[in-house]
mmCIF file of C-alpha atoms in Angstrom:
data_model
loop_
_atom_site.group_PDB
_atom_site.id
_atom_site.type_symbol
_atom_site.label_atom_id
_atom_site.label_comp_id
_atom_site.label_asym_id
_atom_site.label_seq_id
_atom_site.Cartn_x
_atom_site.Cartn_y
_atom_site.Cartn_z
ATOM 1 C CA UNK A 10 -5.086 -15.163 -9.981
ATOM 2 C CA UNK A 11 -4.701 -18.900 -10.082
ATOM 3 C CA UNK A 12 -7.621 -20.859 -11.502
ATOM 4 C CA UNK A 13 -8.630 -24.516 -11.213
ATOM 5 C CA UNK A 14 -7.235 -25.288 -14.622
ATOM 6 C CA UNK A 15 -3.669 -25.440 -13.276
ATOM 7 C CA UNK A 16 -2.560 -29.041 -12.601
ATOM 8 C CA UNK A 17 -2.145 -30.196 -9.072
ATOM 9 C CA UNK A 18 0.955 -32.106 -7.983
ATOM 10 C CA UNK A 19 0.570 -35.748 -7.036
ATOM 11 C CA UNK A 20 1.837 -37.235 -3.828
ATOM 12 C CA UNK A 21 4.879 -39.494 -4.490
ATOM 13 C CA UNK A 22 4.468 -43.254 -3.967
ATOM 14 C CA UNK A 23 7.039 -43.141 -1.170
ATOM 15 C CA UNK A 24 4.791 -41.053 1.012
ATOM 16 C CA UNK A 25 3.575 -42.706 4.157
ATOM 17 C CA UNK A 26 0.020 -44.008 4.036
ATOM 18 C CA UNK A 27 -0.341 -42.977 7.698
ATOM 19 C CA UNK A 28 0.784 -39.443 6.873
ATOM 20 C CA UNK A 29 -1.770 -39.230 4.112
ATOM 21 C CA UNK A 30 -4.517 -40.523 6.399
ATOM 22 C CA UNK A 31 -3.479 -37.931 9.113
ATOM 23 C CA UNK A 32 -3.768 -35.096 6.586
ATOM 24 C CA UNK A 33 -7.071 -36.425 5.419
ATOM 25 C CA UNK A 34 -8.499 -36.157 8.908
ATOM 26 C CA UNK A 35 -7.157 -32.776 9.772
ATOM 27 C CA UNK A 36 -7.383 -31.026 6.411
ATOM 28 C CA UNK A 37 -9.877 -32.912 4.261
ATOM 29 C CA UNK A 38 -9.950 -30.518 1.244
ATOM 30 C CA UNK A 39 -6.258 -30.560 0.650
ATOM 31 C CA UNK A 40 -5.118 -33.816 2.106
ATOM 32 C CA UNK A 41 -3.682 -35.026 -1.245
ATOM 33 C CA UNK A 42 -1.413 -31.952 -1.514
ATOM 34 C CA UNK A 43 -0.190 -31.350 1.909
ATOM 35 C CA UNK A 44 3.117 -33.143 1.429
ATOM 36 C CA UNK A 45 5.961 -30.978 -0.161
ATOM 37 C CA UNK A 46 5.751 -30.453 -3.854
ATOM 38 C CA UNK A 47 7.691 -27.550 -5.190
ATOM 39 C CA UNK A 48 7.420 -28.338 -8.917
ATOM 40 C CA UNK A 49 7.059 -25.188 -10.940
ATOM 41 C CA UNK A 50 4.217 -24.890 -13.403
ATOM 42 C CA UNK A 51 3.659 -22.146 -15.930
ATOM 43 C CA UNK A 52 0.599 -20.850 -17.843
ATOM 44 C CA UNK A 53 -0.044 -18.001 -20.303
ATOM 45 C CA UNK A 54 -3.146 -16.351 -21.829
ATOM 46 C CA UNK A 55 -3.202 -13.631 -24.506
ATOM 47 C CA UNK A 56 -5.525 -11.594 -26.623
ATOM 48 C CA UNK A 57 -9.271 -11.395 -26.558
ATOM 49 C CA UNK A 58 -9.703 -15.109 -26.192
ATOM 50 C CA UNK A 59 -7.171 -15.169 -23.229
ATOM 51 C CA UNK A 60 -8.995 -12.263 -21.490
ATOM 52 C CA UNK A 61 -12.322 -14.048 -21.852
ATOM 53 C CA UNK A 62 -10.784 -17.299 -20.456
ATOM 54 C CA UNK A 63 -9.335 -15.329 -17.555
ATOM 55 C CA UNK A 64 -12.752 -13.891 -16.747
ATOM 56 C CA UNK A 65 -11.569 -10.306 -17.103
ATOM 57 C CA UNK A 66 -12.932 -7.250 -18.985
ATOM 58 C CA UNK A 67 -10.991 -4.373 -20.570
ATOM 59 C CA UNK A 68 -10.604 -1.017 -18.895
ATOM 60 C CA UNK A 69 -9.898 0.939 -22.041
ATOM 61 C CA UNK A 70 -10.288 0.483 -25.771
ATOM 62 C CA UNK A 71 -7.420 -1.739 -26.991
ATOM 63 C CA UNK A 72 -6.824 -3.521 -23.698
ATOM 64 C CA UNK A 73 -8.558 -6.640 -24.861
ATOM 65 C CA UNK A 74 -6.481 -7.115 -28.033
ATOM 66 C CA UNK A 75 -3.246 -6.476 -26.237
ATOM 67 C CA UNK A 76 -4.132 -8.605 -23.156
ATOM 68 C CA UNK A 77 -1.322 -10.722 -21.806
ATOM 69 C CA UNK A 78 -1.107 -12.794 -18.582
ATOM 70 C CA UNK A 79 1.741 -15.148 -17.597
ATOM 71 C CA UNK A 80 1.906 -17.090 -14.429
ATOM 72 C CA UNK A 81 4.633 -19.197 -12.740
ATOM 73 C CA UNK A 82 3.397 -21.159 -9.734
ATOM 74 C CA UNK A 83 4.318 -24.018 -7.402
ATOM 75 C CA UNK A 84 2.747 -25.716 -4.447
ATOM 76 C CA UNK A 85 4.257 -26.489 -1.079
ATOM 77 C CA UNK A 86 1.684 -28.471 0.972
ATOM 78 C CA UNK A 87 -1.134 -26.170 2.070
ATOM 79 C CA UNK A 88 0.464 -23.155 0.352
ATOM 80 C CA UNK A 89 0.417 -22.291 -3.281
ATOM 81 C CA UNK A 90 2.755 -19.535 -4.516
ATOM 82 C CA UNK A 91 2.767 -17.699 -7.855
ATOM 83 C CA UNK A 92 4.064 -14.664 -9.713
ATOM 84 C CA UNK A 93 1.843 -13.209 -12.447
ATOM 85 C CA UNK A 94 2.652 -10.619 -15.073
ATOM 86 C CA UNK A 95 -0.267 -8.981 -16.738
ATOM 87 C CA UNK A 96 -1.504 -5.996 -18.816
ATOM 88 C CA UNK A 97 -4.373 -3.606 -17.764
ATOM 89 C CA UNK A 98 -7.745 -5.232 -17.124
ATOM 90 C CA UNK A 99 -10.548 -5.513 -14.592
ATOM 91 C CA UNK A 100 -11.471 -8.807 -12.944
ATOM 92 C CA UNK A 101 -14.319 -9.414 -10.525
ATOM 93 C CA UNK A 102 -13.929 -12.183 -8.034
ATOM 94 C CA UNK A 103 -17.274 -13.328 -6.666
ATOM 95 C CA UNK A 104 -15.966 -15.132 -3.579
ATOM 96 C CA UNK A 105 -15.280 -18.433 -5.384
ATOM 97 C CA UNK A 106 -12.032 -19.193 -3.424
ATOM 98 C CA UNK A 107 -9.952 -17.800 -6.287
ATOM 99 C CA UNK A 108 -10.780 -20.848 -8.424
ATOM 100 C CA UNK A 109 -9.682 -23.397 -5.889
ATOM 101 C CA UNK A 110 -11.764 -26.384 -4.785
ATOM 102 C CA UNK A 111 -11.073 -25.737 -1.106
ATOM 103 C CA UNK A 112 -11.240 -22.650 1.087
ATOM 104 C CA UNK A 113 -8.285 -20.322 0.846
ATOM 105 C CA UNK A 114 -7.096 -16.936 1.772
ATOM 106 C CA UNK A 115 -4.936 -14.998 -0.702
ATOM 107 C CA UNK A 116 -2.016 -12.830 0.255
ATOM 108 C CA UNK A 117 -1.145 -10.718 -2.800
ATOM 109 C CA UNK A 118 1.965 -8.436 -2.995
ATOM 110 C CA UNK A 119 2.483 -5.963 -5.801
ATOM 111 C CA UNK A 120 5.954 -6.041 -7.167
ATOM 112 C CA UNK A 121 5.612 -3.672 -10.037
ATOM 113 C CA UNK A 122 2.952 -1.326 -11.537
ATOM 114 C CA UNK A 123 -0.246 -0.159 -10.001
ATOM 115 C CA UNK A 124 -3.670 -1.678 -9.294
ATOM 116 C CA UNK A 125 -6.705 -1.159 -7.129
ATOM 117 C CA UNK A 126 -8.415 -3.777 -4.968
ATOM 118 C CA UNK A 127 -11.989 -3.062 -3.857
ATOM 119 C CA UNK A 128 -12.964 -5.288 -1.000
ATOM 120 C CA UNK A 129 -15.143 -4.915 2.145
ATOM 121 C CA UNK A 130 -16.447 -1.588 0.719
ATOM 122 C CA UNK A 131 -12.979 -0.091 0.646
ATOM 123 C CA UNK A 132 -10.675 0.817 -2.297
ATOM 124 C CA UNK A 133 -7.094 -0.260 -1.561
ATOM 125 C CA UNK A 134 -4.404 1.162 -3.898
ATOM 126 C CA UNK A 135 -1.741 -1.308 -4.582
ATOM 127 C CA UNK A 136 1.663 0.186 -5.425
ATOM 128 C CA UNK A 137 5.080 -1.674 -5.444
ATOM 129 C CA UNK A 138 5.693 -3.240 -2.013
ATOM 130 C CA UNK A 139 2.147 -3.076 -0.704
ATOM 131 C CA UNK A 140 0.060 -6.111 0.117
ATOM 132 C CA UNK A 141 -3.483 -7.258 0.737
ATOM 133 C CA UNK A 142 -4.998 -10.291 2.415
ATOM 134 C CA UNK A 143 -8.409 -11.421 1.221
ATOM 135 C CA UNK A 144 -10.489 -14.389 2.313
ATOM 136 C CA UNK A 145 -11.585 -16.518 -0.651
ATOM 137 C CA UNK A 146 -15.224 -16.204 0.198
ATOM 138 C CA UNK A 147 -15.208 -12.353 -0.008
ATOM 139 C CA UNK A 148 -16.260 -10.481 -3.149
ATOM 140 C CA UNK A 149 -13.455 -8.473 -4.607
ATOM 141 C CA UNK A 150 -12.791 -6.434 -7.709
ATOM 142 C CA UNK A 151 -9.251 -6.040 -9.126
ATOM 143 C CA UNK A 152 -8.525 -3.099 -11.412
ATOM 144 C CA UNK A 153 -4.985 -3.135 -13.016
ATOM 145 C CA UNK A 154 -4.493 0.336 -14.587
ATOM 146 C CA UNK A 155 -0.956 -0.394 -15.741
ATOM 147 C CA UNK A 156 1.208 -3.385 -16.666
ATOM 148 C CA UNK A 157 1.957 -4.944 -13.414
ATOM 149 C CA UNK A 158 3.645 -7.897 -11.653
ATOM 150 C CA UNK A 159 2.001 -9.462 -8.618
ATOM 151 C CA UNK A 160 3.088 -12.260 -6.268
ATOM 152 C CA UNK A 161 0.319 -14.278 -4.571
ATOM 153 C CA UNK A 162 0.353 -16.771 -1.701
ATOM 154 C CA UNK A 163 -2.821 -18.884 -1.489
ATOM 155 C CA UNK A 164 -3.171 -20.413 1.952
ATOM 156 C CA UNK A 165 -5.429 -23.342 2.712
ATOM 157 C CA UNK A 166 -7.910 -21.882 5.144
ATOM 158 C CA UNK A 167 -8.955 -25.267 6.570
ATOM 159 C CA UNK A 168 -5.385 -26.373 7.428
ATOM 160 C CA UNK A 169 -4.982 -26.692 11.181
ATOM 161 C CA UNK A 170 -1.796 -24.638 11.092
ATOM 162 C CA UNK A 171 -3.597 -21.619 9.488
ATOM 163 C CA UNK A 172 -7.247 -21.911 10.207
ATOM 164 C CA UNK A 173 -7.346 -20.149 13.642
ATOM 165 C CA UNK A 174 -5.165 -17.305 12.276
ATOM 166 C CA UNK A 175 -7.244 -16.789 9.062
ATOM 167 C CA UNK A 176 -10.528 -16.810 11.072
ATOM 168 C CA UNK A 177 -9.320 -13.773 13.020
ATOM 169 C CA UNK A 178 -7.813 -11.948 10.022
ATOM 170 C CA UNK A 179 -10.087 -12.162 7.060
ATOM 171 C CA UNK A 180 -9.018 -9.052 5.327
ATOM 172 C CA UNK A 181 -5.846 -6.937 5.842
ATOM 173 C CA UNK A 182 -3.668 -4.348 4.056
ATOM 174 C CA UNK A 183 0.006 -3.655 4.380
ATOM 175 C CA UNK A 184 1.477 -0.286 3.125
ATOM 176 C CA UNK A 185 4.633 -0.287 0.882
ATOM 177 C CA UNK A 186 7.981 -1.097 2.381
ATOM 178 C CA UNK A 187 6.704 -3.441 5.116
ATOM 179 C CA UNK A 188 9.656 -5.524 6.200
ATOM 180 C CA UNK A 189 7.873 -8.926 6.379
ATOM 181 C CA UNK A 190 6.374 -8.457 2.929
ATOM 182 C CA UNK A 191 9.833 -7.640 1.549
ATOM 183 C CA UNK A 192 11.206 -10.818 3.135
ATOM 184 C CA UNK A 193 8.395 -13.064 2.018
ATOM 185 C CA UNK A 194 8.287 -11.775 -1.602
ATOM 186 C CA UNK A 195 12.106 -12.288 -1.849
ATOM 187 C CA UNK A 196 11.878 -15.860 -0.585
ATOM 188 C CA UNK A 197 8.889 -16.747 -2.811
ATOM 189 C CA UNK A 198 10.557 -15.144 -5.851
ATOM 190 C CA UNK A 199 13.696 -17.212 -5.276
ATOM 191 C CA UNK A 200 11.617 -20.454 -4.979
ATOM 192 C CA UNK A 201 9.910 -19.720 -8.333
ATOM 193 C CA UNK A 202 13.250 -19.021 -10.053
ATOM 194 C CA UNK A 203 15.182 -21.994 -8.884
ATOM 195 C CA UNK A 204 15.544 -25.358 -10.588
ATOM 196 C CA UNK A 205 13.554 -27.407 -8.150
ATOM 197 C CA UNK A 206 13.461 -30.703 -10.062
ATOM 198 C CA UNK A 207 16.918 -31.621 -8.693
ATOM 199 C CA UNK A 208 15.915 -31.067 -5.042
ATOM 200 C CA UNK A 209 15.709 -33.979 -2.698
ATOM 201 C CA UNK A 210 12.492 -34.688 -0.833
ATOM 202 C CA UNK A 211 14.134 -33.581 2.429
ATOM 203 C CA UNK A 212 15.136 -30.216 0.804
ATOM 204 C CA UNK A 213 11.509 -29.572 -0.292
ATOM 205 C CA UNK A 214 10.194 -30.479 3.170
ATOM 206 C CA UNK A 215 12.626 -27.959 4.772
ATOM 207 C CA UNK A 216 11.509 -25.267 2.230
ATOM 208 C CA UNK A 217 7.870 -25.944 3.081
ATOM 209 C CA UNK A 218 8.533 -25.517 6.816
ATOM 210 C CA UNK A 219 10.353 -22.179 6.230
ATOM 211 C CA UNK A 220 7.592 -20.969 3.884
ATOM 212 C CA UNK A 221 4.866 -21.863 6.370
ATOM 213 C CA UNK A 222 6.697 -20.034 9.210
ATOM 214 C CA UNK A 223 7.098 -16.960 7.085
ATOM 215 C CA UNK A 224 3.515 -16.931 5.973
ATOM 216 C CA UNK A 225 2.284 -17.326 9.621
ATOM 217 C CA UNK A 226 4.468 -14.419 10.717
ATOM 218 C CA UNK A 227 3.277 -12.230 7.890
ATOM 219 C CA UNK A 228 -0.433 -12.948 8.198
ATOM 220 C CA UNK A 229 -0.326 -12.469 11.936
ATOM 221 C CA UNK A 230 0.984 -8.917 11.408
ATOM 222 C CA UNK A 231 -1.747 -7.996 8.885
ATOM 223 C CA UNK A 232 -3.237 -4.499 9.675
ATOM 224 C CA UNK A 233 -7.036 -5.144 9.493
ATOM 225 C CA UNK A 234 -9.067 -3.279 6.975
ATOM 226 C CA UNK A 235 -11.263 -1.004 9.001
ATOM 227 C CA UNK A 236 -14.887 -0.203 8.195
ATOM 228 C CA UNK A 237 -17.335 2.642 8.616
ATOM 229 C CA UNK A 238 -16.568 5.778 10.644
ATOM 230 C CA UNK A 239 -13.417 4.391 12.253
ATOM 231 C CA UNK A 240 -11.850 3.915 8.811
ATOM 232 C CA UNK A 241 -12.795 7.436 7.728
ATOM 233 C CA UNK A 242 -11.273 8.891 10.907
ATOM 234 C CA UNK A 243 -8.135 6.846 10.403
ATOM 235 C CA UNK A 244 -7.742 8.048 6.823
ATOM 236 C CA UNK A 245 -8.285 11.710 7.890
ATOM 237 C CA UNK A 246 -5.656 11.452 10.630
ATOM 238 C CA UNK A 247 -3.183 9.902 8.198
ATOM 239 C CA UNK A 248 -3.833 12.593 5.638
ATOM 240 C CA UNK A 249 -3.375 15.423 8.088
ATOM 241 C CA UNK A 250 -0.140 14.034 9.339
ATOM 242 C CA UNK A 251 1.150 13.635 5.791
ATOM 243 C CA UNK A 252 0.190 17.261 4.968
ATOM 244 C CA UNK A 253 1.851 18.497 8.197
ATOM 245 C CA UNK A 254 5.138 16.902 7.113
ATOM 246 C CA UNK A 255 4.976 17.725 3.363
ATOM 247 C CA UNK A 256 3.150 20.985 3.023
ATOM 248 C CA UNK A 257 6.405 22.838 2.279
ATOM 249 C CA UNK A 258 6.500 21.148 -1.086
ATOM 250 C CA UNK A 259 5.061 23.686 -3.501
ATOM 251 C CA UNK A 260 3.833 20.847 -5.747
ATOM 252 C CA UNK A 261 1.753 19.144 -3.055
ATOM 253 C CA UNK A 262 -1.859 18.467 -4.144
ATOM 254 C CA UNK A 263 -4.685 16.314 -2.960
ATOM 255 C CA UNK A 264 -3.677 13.756 -5.616
ATOM 256 C CA UNK A 265 -0.104 13.767 -4.163
ATOM 257 C CA UNK A 266 -1.370 13.165 -0.614
ATOM 258 C CA UNK A 267 -3.508 10.254 -1.879
ATOM 259 C CA UNK A 268 -0.536 8.718 -3.743
ATOM 260 C CA UNK A 269 1.806 9.230 -0.780
ATOM 261 C CA UNK A 270 -0.634 7.388 1.477
ATOM 262 C CA UNK A 271 -1.400 4.635 -0.998
ATOM 263 C CA UNK A 272 -5.140 5.353 -1.205
ATOM 264 C CA UNK A 273 -7.397 6.412 -3.975
ATOM 265 C CA UNK A 274 -8.361 10.029 -4.407
ATOM 266 C CA UNK A 275 -12.077 9.092 -3.781
ATOM 267 C CA UNK A 276 -11.139 7.507 -0.437
ATOM 268 C CA UNK A 277 -9.255 10.634 0.559
ATOM 269 C CA UNK A 278 -12.138 12.875 -0.452
ATOM 270 C CA UNK A 279 -14.559 10.784 1.650
ATOM 271 C CA UNK A 280 -12.278 11.299 4.681
ATOM 272 C CA UNK A 281 -12.868 15.124 4.395
ATOM 273 C CA UNK A 282 -16.485 15.117 3.139
ATOM 274 C CA UNK A 283 -17.715 16.869 6.284
ATOM 275 C CA UNK A 284 -14.801 19.341 6.704
ATOM 276 C CA UNK A 285 -12.473 21.486 4.721
ATOM 277 C CA UNK A 286 -11.120 19.838 1.583
ATOM 278 C CA UNK A 287 -7.553 18.700 1.306
ATOM 279 C CA UNK A 288 -6.360 21.649 -0.672
ATOM 280 C CA UNK A 289 -7.700 24.030 2.025
ATOM 281 C CA UNK A 290 -5.860 22.061 4.720
ATOM 282 C CA UNK A 291 -2.610 22.317 2.690
ATOM 283 C CA UNK A 292 -3.098 26.098 2.473
ATOM 284 C CA UNK A 293 -3.817 26.321 6.220
ATOM 285 C CA UNK A 294 -0.596 24.542 7.134
ATOM 286 C CA UNK A 295 1.354 26.835 4.804
ATOM 287 C CA UNK A 296 -0.244 29.976 6.328
ATOM 288 C CA UNK A 297 0.545 28.701 9.796
ATOM 289 C CA UNK A 298 4.192 28.189 8.830
ATOM 290 C CA UNK A 299 4.438 31.559 7.118
ATOM 291 C CA UNK A 300 2.984 33.484 10.066
ATOM 292 C CA UNK A 301 5.348 31.707 12.422
ATOM 293 C CA UNK A 302 8.310 32.788 10.360
ATOM 294 C CA UNK A 303 7.006 36.408 10.095
ATOM 295 C CA UNK A 304 6.621 36.617 13.864
ATOM 296 C CA UNK A 305 10.163 35.312 14.480
ATOM 297 C CA UNK A 306 12.823 38.023 15.041
ATOM 298 C CA UNK A 307 15.569 35.813 13.707
ATOM 299 C CA UNK A 308 13.924 35.959 10.251
ATOM 300 C CA UNK A 309 13.448 39.760 10.189
ATOM 301 C CA UNK A 310 15.958 40.182 7.388
ATOM 302 C CA UNK A 311 14.643 37.160 5.400
ATOM 303 C CA UNK A 312 13.031 38.219 2.169
ATOM 304 C CA UNK A 313 9.318 37.576 1.698
ATOM 305 C CA UNK A 314 10.060 35.476 -1.416
ATOM 306 C CA UNK A 315 12.373 33.242 0.638
ATOM 307 C CA UNK A 316 9.618 32.769 3.363
ATOM 308 C CA UNK A 317 7.094 31.993 0.637
ATOM 309 C CA UNK A 318 9.355 29.407 -0.852
ATOM 310 C CA UNK A 319 10.265 27.873 2.580
ATOM 311 C CA UNK A 320 6.484 27.555 3.449
ATOM 312 C CA UNK A 321 5.436 25.955 0.118
ATOM 313 C CA UNK A 322 3.658 28.937 -1.361
ATOM 314 C CA UNK A 323 6.258 29.163 -4.188
ATOM 315 C CA UNK A 324 5.761 32.900 -4.871
ATOM 316 C CA UNK A 325 5.537 36.207 -2.944
ATOM 317 C CA UNK A 326 2.166 36.940 -4.461
ATOM 318 C CA UNK A 327 0.719 33.696 -3.022
ATOM 319 C CA UNK A 328 2.110 34.451 0.385
ATOM 320 C CA UNK A 329 0.771 38.076 0.394
ATOM 321 C CA UNK A 330 -2.706 36.836 -0.660
ATOM 322 C CA UNK A 331 -2.734 34.103 2.035
ATOM 323 C CA UNK A 332 -1.467 36.352 4.873
ATOM 324 C CA UNK A 333 -3.876 39.224 3.916
ATOM 325 C CA UNK A 334 -6.815 36.834 3.930
ATOM 326 C CA UNK A 335 -5.840 35.251 7.255
ATOM 327 C CA UNK A 336 -4.852 38.343 9.138
ATOM 328 C CA UNK A 337 -6.189 41.398 7.266
ATOM 329 C CA UNK A 338 -2.698 42.715 7.027
ATOM 330 C CA UNK A 339 0.078 42.559 4.414
ATOM 331 C CA UNK A 340 3.034 40.337 5.365
ATOM 332 C CA UNK A 341 5.359 43.208 5.873
ATOM 333 C CA UNK A 342 2.960 45.054 8.212
ATOM 334 C CA UNK A 343 2.205 41.799 10.113
ATOM 335 C CA UNK A 344 5.911 41.211 10.553
ATOM 336 C CA UNK A 345 6.649 44.837 11.746
ATOM 337 C CA UNK A 346 3.960 44.657 14.363
ATOM 338 C CA UNK A 347 4.961 41.304 15.904
ATOM 339 C CA UNK A 348 8.772 41.706 15.641
ATOM 340 C CA UNK A 349 8.589 45.298 16.792
ATOM 341 C CA UNK A 350 6.499 44.283 19.779
ATOM 342 C CA UNK A 351 8.933 41.520 20.590
ATOM 343 C CA UNK A 352 11.912 43.884 20.475
ATOM 344 C CA UNK A 353 10.101 46.400 22.619
ATOM 345 C CA UNK A 354 9.652 43.656 25.214
ATOM 346 C CA UNK A 355 13.359 43.067 25.403
ATOM 347 C CA UNK A 356 13.857 40.972 22.223
ATOM 348 C CA UNK A 357 12.744 37.816 23.879
ATOM 349 C CA UNK A 358 10.730 36.798 20.942
ATOM 350 C CA UNK A 359 7.843 34.394 20.995
ATOM 351 C CA UNK A 360 8.272 31.041 22.680
ATOM 352 C CA UNK A 361 7.114 27.875 21.050
ATOM 353 C CA UNK A 362 4.769 25.441 22.939
ATOM 354 C CA UNK A 363 7.650 23.514 24.543
ATOM 355 C CA UNK A 364 9.177 26.670 26.070
ATOM 356 C CA UNK A 365 12.428 26.392 24.225
ATOM 357 C CA UNK A 366 12.172 29.836 22.604
ATOM 358 C CA UNK A 367 13.158 28.527 19.267
ATOM 359 C CA UNK A 368 9.720 28.920 17.573
ATOM 360 C CA UNK A 369 8.260 26.642 14.875
ATOM 361 C CA UNK A 370 10.622 26.451 11.895
ATOM 362 C CA UNK A 371 9.146 24.351 9.078
ATOM 363 C CA UNK A 372 11.724 22.235 7.207
ATOM 364 C CA UNK A 373 12.570 23.439 3.787
ATOM 365 C CA UNK A 374 11.491 20.933 1.115
ATOM 366 C CA UNK A 375 14.279 19.984 -1.308
ATOM 367 C CA UNK A 376 12.377 21.665 -4.189
ATOM 368 C CA UNK A 377 12.047 24.876 -2.144
ATOM 369 C CA UNK A 378 15.706 24.873 -1.344
ATOM 370 C CA UNK A 379 16.558 24.680 -5.013
ATOM 371 C CA UNK A 380 14.154 27.609 -5.764
ATOM 372 C CA UNK A 381 15.630 29.698 -2.968
ATOM 373 C CA UNK A 382 19.247 29.207 -4.155
ATOM 374 C CA UNK A 383 18.326 30.059 -7.789
ATOM 375 C CA UNK A 384 16.717 33.346 -6.671
ATOM 376 C CA UNK A 385 19.651 34.196 -4.409
#
C-alpha cells in the first residue's frame, strides 16, 4: 500500500557514472534507484483525514474515526519492501501501479488478521501465511475485515531481471504455509527491523542480491489465478477433497470448508451452483461412512451412538434419519441384513476396493473421539 508520497533514496556520489548509465538503458523508469539503498522509512496515517489521504473507505460505522495505518519500508534497487499495520477498511486500486511512477508487480503476504483481495474476477481470502501477486496495471479491491498486518514486495516490472518472469505471471495466489513465502517474509521482516544505517555499501549490495534471488524463486512458483470454468472446477475438486477428509468433524459446515480452503463462502457456493450444495455433500460422505461401518462384521457390537459419532453425525437420531432416508431401513435392520448375509457366506465380510478385506474405516475426528469417550 505504498504511495508516491514516500521519499525515494538518492544514489550516493560514489556510485559509478557508467553503472548509472547502464541502469538508465536497461531499466529507464527506475535507473536512479537500482543501486542498493536499504534505508528504512516510516509513515503513519490516522483518523478520518488519514483514511481519506489513504484513498480508503470504511466498511462499518466507526471504522473511519478509528482508522490507523503504519508503514515501515525500504528500497533495495528494483525492489521495495514494506510492512503495514492497519485497521478495517476498503481500498480500491484502479491499476495505477500502486502509486509508483513506474510499472510494478506487488507480492503481498498476510502476516496477521484477515482480508479479501478481489482481482481478475476472483475473490481471494487472505489469511495468515497466504500471498497474492498482482500486476500494477490490474484493477483490485482490498477489503480488510479485521486489524491486520501485511508485508509487501513491490517489484520493478521493467527491470531486465524480472520483466520476463512478471510477463508470464501477472496474477498468482499462494495458500497459507507455503515454504517460500515463509522464508521470504522472514527475511524481509528481518531487513525492516535491523539498524541499516551502519551497514557498509558492500553489505547492502549483498543483501540486495539475496533479496532478488528470493523474490525470483518465489514469483516463479506462483500458482496462477485461474479463470472461468476451469477455476470453478478446481474449487469444486478442492472442496470435495476437503469434505472427504474432514466430514467426521460434527461441526463441519460450508463456512468451515470455505475457511479451511482459504476461499470466500460466495466462491465456494459458485463452485456448487449446478449441483448439490456443500451441506448435502457433507451429509452424503457421512452416510457413506455410516453404511460402511454398519456393513462391517467387525463393528457388529459397536453401538449406534458410537457409529454416529465416528461418522460425524453427532447423535443417534441424526444417524437413524440419514440411514432411513438413504436405504429405507432403520440402521439396526440394515446392519442385521448385511452382517447376517456376510456370516452366512462364511464370515468373509465385504472387501474394499483394493481387495484387502479391511473395508473403509473413516478416521475418528478428535472432537468425535472426545464425545465417544464421554458417553462410554
